Amino acid sequence: EHIPYFLHNNKRVTKLCLLDPLCPFKQEALQNRSVCWGYEKNCDPKNGFSYPVCTKADSGWARSLDAAQELFWKQADFGYVKEQISELKTLCKASKPGDSLLKCSSHTRFCRAKNLYLDLRNPRRSHE
């Protein structure tokens, strides 16, 4: 079920699959290419992987079913991923191909890195 969504975000893999006569996911690679997980910039919500369905809205955290579903999506679903990606800041930029790269969202909740070694055996503690 998740294969078309994976292929949509991995164009190189899709291309390799289409060229490989033994690729078992050819049908998925040729399927609806507009599907998305929900966090992508150009993702139409109706083509997203899923959206939460709430059957009850507790007035303690949401005023309506729509508000409850949106809040859940933003805090515990792909909406959270979308927010983290939108906050990414480059902390270490590669000056040439193969160099290290580090991008993190605020408070380093979410990071992307390439060619980076982090020694976390004895991390220093912050006083925040």
Coordinates of N, CA and C in Angstrom, one line a residue:
E1 N 0.8 -1.2 0.0 CA 0.0 0.0 0.0 C 0.9 1.3 0.0
H2 N 2.0 1.2 0.7 CA 2.9 2.4 0.8 C 3.8 2.6 -0.4
I3 N 4.0 1.6 -1.3 CA 4.9 1.7 -2.4 C 4.7 2.9 -3.3
P4 N 3.5 3.2 -3.8 CA 3.3 4.4 -4.7 C 3.8 5.7 -4.0
Y5 N 3.5 5.8 -2.7 CA 3.9 7.0 -1.9 C 5.5 7.1 -1.8
F6 N 6.1 6.0 -1.6 CA 7.6 5.9 -1.6 C 8.1 6.3 -2.9
L7 N 7.6 5.7 -4.0 CA 8.1 6.0 -5.3 C 7.9 7.4 -5.7
H8 N 6.8 8.0 -5.3 CA 6.5 9.4 -5.7 C 7.6 10.3 -5.1
N9 N 8.2 10.0 -4.0 CA 9.2 10.8 -3.3 C 10.6 10.4 -3.7
N10 N 10.7 9.3 -4.4 CA 12.0 8.8 -4.8 C 12.1 8.6 -6.3
K11 N 12.2 9.7 -7.0 CA 12.1 9.6 -8.5 C 13.2 8.8 -9.1
R12 N 14.4 8.8 -8.5 CA 15.5 8.0 -9.0 C 15.2 6.5 -8.9
V13 N 14.7 6.1 -7.8 CA 14.3 4.7 -7.6 C 13.2 4.3 -8.6
T14 N 12.2 5.2 -8.8 CA 11.1 5.0 -9.8 C 11.7 4.8 -11.2
K15 N 12.6 5.6 -11.6 CA 13.2 5.5 -12.9 C 14.0 4.2 -13.0
L16 N 14.7 3.8 -12.0 CA 15.5 2.5 -12.0 C 14.5 1.3 -12.1
C17 N 13.4 1.4 -11.4 CA 12.4 0.4 -11.4 C 11.8 0.2 -12.8
L18 N 11.4 1.4 -13.5 CA 10.8 1.3 -14.8 C 11.8 0.8 -15.8
L19 N 13.1 0.9 -15.6 CA 14.1 0.4 -16.6 C 14.5 -1.0 -16.3
D20 N 14.2 -1.5 -15.1 CA 14.5 -2.9 -14.7 C 13.4 -3.8 -15.1
P21 N 13.6 -4.8 -16.0 CA 12.5 -5.7 -16.4 C 12.1 -6.6 -15.2
L22 N 12.9 -6.8 -14.2 CA 12.5 -7.6 -13.0 C 12.0 -6.9 -11.8
C23 N 11.8 -5.6 -12.0 CA 11.3 -4.8 -10.8 C 9.9 -5.2 -10.5
P24 N 9.6 -5.6 -9.3 CA 8.3 -6.1 -8.9 C 7.2 -5.0 -8.7
F25 N 7.7 -3.7 -8.8 CA 6.8 -2.6 -8.5 C 6.5 -1.7 -9.7
K26 N 6.6 -2.3 -10.9 CA 6.4 -1.5 -12.1 C 5.0 -0.9 -12.1
Q27 N 4.0 -1.7 -11.7 CA 2.6 -1.3 -11.8 C 2.5 -0.1 -10.8
E28 N 3.1 -0.1 -9.6 CA 3.0 1.0 -8.7 C 3.7 2.2 -9.2
A29 N 4.8 2.0 -9.9 CA 5.6 3.1 -10.5 C 4.9 3.8 -11.6
L30 N 4.0 3.1 -12.3 CA 3.2 3.7 -13.3 C 1.9 4.2 -12.9
Q31 N 1.5 3.9 -11.6 CA 0.2 4.3 -11.1 C 0.1 5.8 -10.9
N32 N -0.9 6.3 -10.3 CA -1.2 7.7 -9.9 C 0.1 8.3 -9.3
R33 N 0.7 9.2 -10.1 CA 1.9 9.8 -9.6 C 1.7 11.0 -8.7
S34 N 0.4 11.3 -8.5 CA 0.1 12.5 -7.7 C -0.1 12.2 -6.2
V35 N 0.0 10.9 -5.8 CA -0.1 10.5 -4.4 C 1.1 11.1 -3.6
C36 N 0.9 11.4 -2.3 CA 1.9 11.9 -1.5 C 1.6 11.6 0.0
W37 N 2.6 11.7 0.8 CA 2.5 11.4 2.2 C 1.6 12.4 2.9
G38 N 1.8 13.7 2.6 CA 1.0 14.7 3.2 C 1.9 15.9 3.7
Y39 N 3.2 15.6 3.8 CA 4.1 16.7 4.3 C 4.8 17.4 3.1
E40 N 4.7 16.9 1.9 CA 5.3 17.6 0.8 C 4.7 18.9 0.5
K41 N 5.5 19.8 -0.1 CA 5.1 21.2 -0.4 C 3.9 21.2 -1.4
N42 N 4.0 20.4 -2.4 CA 2.9 20.4 -3.4 C 1.9 19.3 -3.3
C43 N 1.7 18.8 -2.1 CA 0.8 17.7 -1.8 C -0.6 18.2 -1.6
D44 N -1.5 17.8 -2.5 CA -2.9 18.1 -2.4 C -3.5 17.2 -1.3
P45 N -4.1 17.8 -0.2 CA -4.6 16.9 0.9 C -5.4 15.7 0.4
K46 N -6.2 15.8 -0.7 CA -7.0 14.7 -1.1 C -6.1 13.6 -1.7
N47 N -4.9 13.8 -2.0 CA -3.9 12.8 -2.5 C -3.0 12.3 -1.4
G48 N -3.2 12.8 -0.2 CA -2.3 12.4 0.9 C -2.6 11.0 1.4
F49 N -1.6 10.4 2.0 CA -1.7 9.0 2.5 C -2.9 8.8 3.4
S50 N -3.1 9.7 4.3 CA -4.2 9.5 5.2 C -4.5 10.8 5.9
Y51 N -5.6 10.9 6.5 CA -6.0 12.1 7.4 C -6.7 11.5 8.5
P52 N -6.5 12.0 9.7 CA -7.2 11.4 10.9 C -8.7 11.6 10.9
V53 N -9.4 10.6 11.4 CA -10.8 10.7 11.5 C -11.2 10.6 13.0
C54 N -11.7 11.7 13.5 CA -12.1 11.7 14.9 C -13.6 11.5 15.0
T55 N -14.1 10.7 16.0 CA -15.5 10.5 16.1 C -16.1 11.3 17.3
K56 N -15.2 12.0 18.0 CA -15.6 12.8 19.2 C -14.6 13.9 19.4
A57 N -15.1 15.1 19.7 CA -14.3 16.2 20.0 C -14.4 16.6 21.5
D58 N -13.4 16.5 22.2 CA -13.4 16.8 23.7 C -13.2 18.3 23.8
S59 N -14.0 19.0 24.4 CA -13.9 20.5 24.5 C -12.7 20.9 25.2
G60 N -12.0 20.0 25.9 CA -10.7 20.3 26.6 C -9.6 20.6 25.6
W61 N -9.7 20.0 24.4 CA -8.6 20.2 23.5 C -9.0 20.6 22.1
A62 N -10.3 20.5 21.7 CA -10.7 20.9 20.4 C -12.2 21.3 20.5
R63 N -12.6 22.3 19.7 CA -14.0 22.8 19.7 C -14.9 22.0 18.8
S64 N -14.3 21.3 17.8 CA -15.1 20.6 16.8 C -14.4 19.4 16.3
L65 N -15.1 18.5 15.6 CA -14.4 17.4 15.0 C -13.3 17.8 14.0
D66 N -13.7 18.8 13.2 CA -12.7 19.3 12.2 C -11.4 19.8 12.9
A67 N -11.6 20.6 14.0 CA -10.5 21.1 14.8 C -9.7 20.0 15.4
A68 N -10.4 19.0 15.9 CA -9.7 17.9 16.5 C -8.8 17.1 15.5
Q69 N -9.4 16.9 14.3 CA -8.6 16.2 13.3 C -7.4 17.0 12.8
E70 N -7.6 18.3 12.7 CA -6.5 19.2 12.2 C -5.4 19.2 13.3
L71 N -5.8 19.3 14.6 CA -4.9 19.4 15.7 C -4.1 18.1 15.7
F72 N -4.8 17.0 15.6 CA -4.1 15.7 15.6 C -3.1 15.6 14.5
W73 N -3.5 16.0 13.3 CA -2.7 15.9 12.1 C -1.4 16.8 12.3
K74 N -1.6 18.0 12.9 CA -0.4 18.9 13.1 C 0.5 18.4 14.2
Q75 N 0.0 17.7 15.2 CA 0.8 17.3 16.3 C 1.3 15.9 16.3
A76 N 0.7 15.0 15.6 CA 1.0 13.6 15.7 C 1.0 12.9 14.4
D77 N 0.9 13.6 13.3 CA 0.8 12.9 12.0 C 1.7 13.6 11.0
F78 N 1.5 13.5 9.7 CA 2.4 14.1 8.7 C 2.4 15.6 8.8
G79 N 1.5 16.3 9.4 CA 1.5 17.7 9.6 C 2.7 18.1 10.5
Y80 N 3.0 17.2 11.5 CA 4.2 17.5 12.3 C 5.4 17.4 11.5
V81 N 5.5 16.4 10.6 CA 6.7 16.3 9.7 C 6.8 17.5 8.9
K82 N 5.7 18.0 8.3 CA 5.7 19.1 7.4 C 6.2 20.4 8.2
E83 N 5.8 20.5 9.4 CA 6.3 21.7 10.2 C 7.8 21.6 10.4
Q84 N 8.3 20.4 10.8 CA 9.7 20.2 11.1 C 10.5 20.5 9.8
I85 N 10.1 20.1 8.7 CA 10.8 20.3 7.4 C 10.8 21.8 7.1
S86 N 9.7 22.5 7.3 CA 9.6 23.9 7.0 C 10.5 24.7 7.9
E87 N 10.9 24.2 9.1 CA 11.8 24.9 10.0 C 13.2 24.7 9.8
L88 N 13.6 23.8 8.9 CA 15.0 23.4 8.7 C 15.9 24.6 8.4
K89 N 17.0 24.7 9.1 CA 18.0 25.7 8.8 C 19.3 24.9 8.6
T90 N 20.1 25.4 7.6 CA 21.4 24.8 7.4 C 22.4 25.2 8.4
L91 N 23.0 24.3 9.1 CA 24.0 24.5 10.2 C 25.4 24.3 9.6
C92 N 25.5 23.3 8.7 CA 26.8 23.0 8.1 C 26.5 22.7 6.7
K93 N 27.1 23.6 5.8 CA 26.8 23.5 4.4 C 28.0 22.8 3.6
A94 N 27.7 21.9 2.8 CA 28.8 21.3 2.0 C 29.3 22.3 0.9
S95 N 30.6 22.4 0.9 CA 31.2 23.3 -0.1 C 31.5 22.7 -1.4
K96 N 31.6 21.3 -1.4 CA 31.7 20.6 -2.6 C 31.0 19.2 -2.4
P97 N 30.7 18.5 -3.5 CA 30.0 17.2 -3.4 C 30.9 16.2 -2.5
G98 N 30.2 15.6 -1.6 CA 30.8 14.6 -0.7 C 31.2 15.2 0.7
D99 N 31.1 16.6 0.8 CA 31.4 17.2 2.1 C 30.2 17.0 3.0
S100 N 30.4 17.3 4.3 CA 29.4 17.2 5.3 C 28.3 18.2 5.1
L101 N 27.1 17.8 5.6 CA 25.9 18.7 5.5 C 25.1 18.4 6.7
L102 N 24.6 19.5 7.4 CA 23.7 19.3 8.5 C 22.6 20.4 8.5
K103 N 21.4 19.9 8.5 CA 20.2 20.8 8.5 C 19.4 20.4 9.7
C104 N 18.9 21.3 10.5 CA 18.1 21.0 11.7 C 16.9 22.0 11.8
S105 N 15.8 21.5 12.4 CA 14.7 22.3 12.8 C 15.0 23.0 14.1
S106 N 14.2 23.9 14.6 CA 14.4 24.5 15.9 C 14.6 23.5 17.0
H107 N 15.4 23.8 17.9 CA 15.7 22.9 19.1 C 16.2 21.5 18.6
T108 N 16.7 21.4 17.4 CA 17.2 20.2 16.8 C 16.3 19.0 17.1
R109 N 15.0 19.3 16.9 CA 14.0 18.2 17.1 C 14.1 17.2 15.9
F110 N 14.5 17.8 14.7 CA 14.5 17.0 13.5 C 15.7 17.5 12.7
C111 N 16.6 16.5 12.3 CA 17.8 16.9 11.5 C 18.0 16.0 10.3
R112 N 18.6 16.5 9.3 CA 19.0 15.8 8.1 C 20.5 16.0 8.0
A113 N 21.3 14.9 7.8 CA 22.7 15.0 7.7 C 23.2 14.1 6.6
K114 N 24.4 14.5 6.0 CA 25.1 13.7 5.1 C 26.6 13.7 5.4
N115 N 27.2 12.6 5.4 CA 28.6 12.4 5.6 C 29.1 13.1 6.9
L116 N 28.3 12.8 7.9 CA 28.6 13.4 9.2 C 28.7 12.3 10.3
Y117 N 29.7 12.5 11.1 CA 30.0 11.6 12.2 C 29.7 12.3 13.5
L118 N 28.8 11.8 14.3 CA 28.5 12.4 15.6 C 28.9 11.4 16.7
D119 N 29.8 11.9 17.6 CA 30.2 11.0 18.7 C 29.4 11.4 19.9
L120 N 28.4 10.6 20.2 CA 27.4 10.9 21.3 C 27.6 10.0 22.5
R121 N 28.8 9.4 22.6 CA 29.1 8.6 23.8 C 29.1 9.3 25.1
N122 N 29.7 10.5 25.1 CA 29.7 11.4 26.3 C 29.2 12.8 26.0
P123 N 28.0 12.9 25.7 CA 27.5 14.3 25.3 C 27.5 15.3 26.5
R124 N 27.9 16.5 26.2 CA 27.9 17.6 27.2 C 26.4 18.0 27.4
R125 N 26.1 18.3 28.6 CA 24.7 18.7 29.0 C 24.6 20.2 28.9
S126 N 23.5 20.6 28.4 CA 23.2 22.1 28.3 C 22.5 22.4 29.6
H127 N 22.5 23.7 30.0 CA 21.9 24.2 31.2 C 20.5 24.9 30.9
E128 N 20.0 24.6 29.7 CA 18.7 25.2 29.3 C 17.6 24.6 30.0

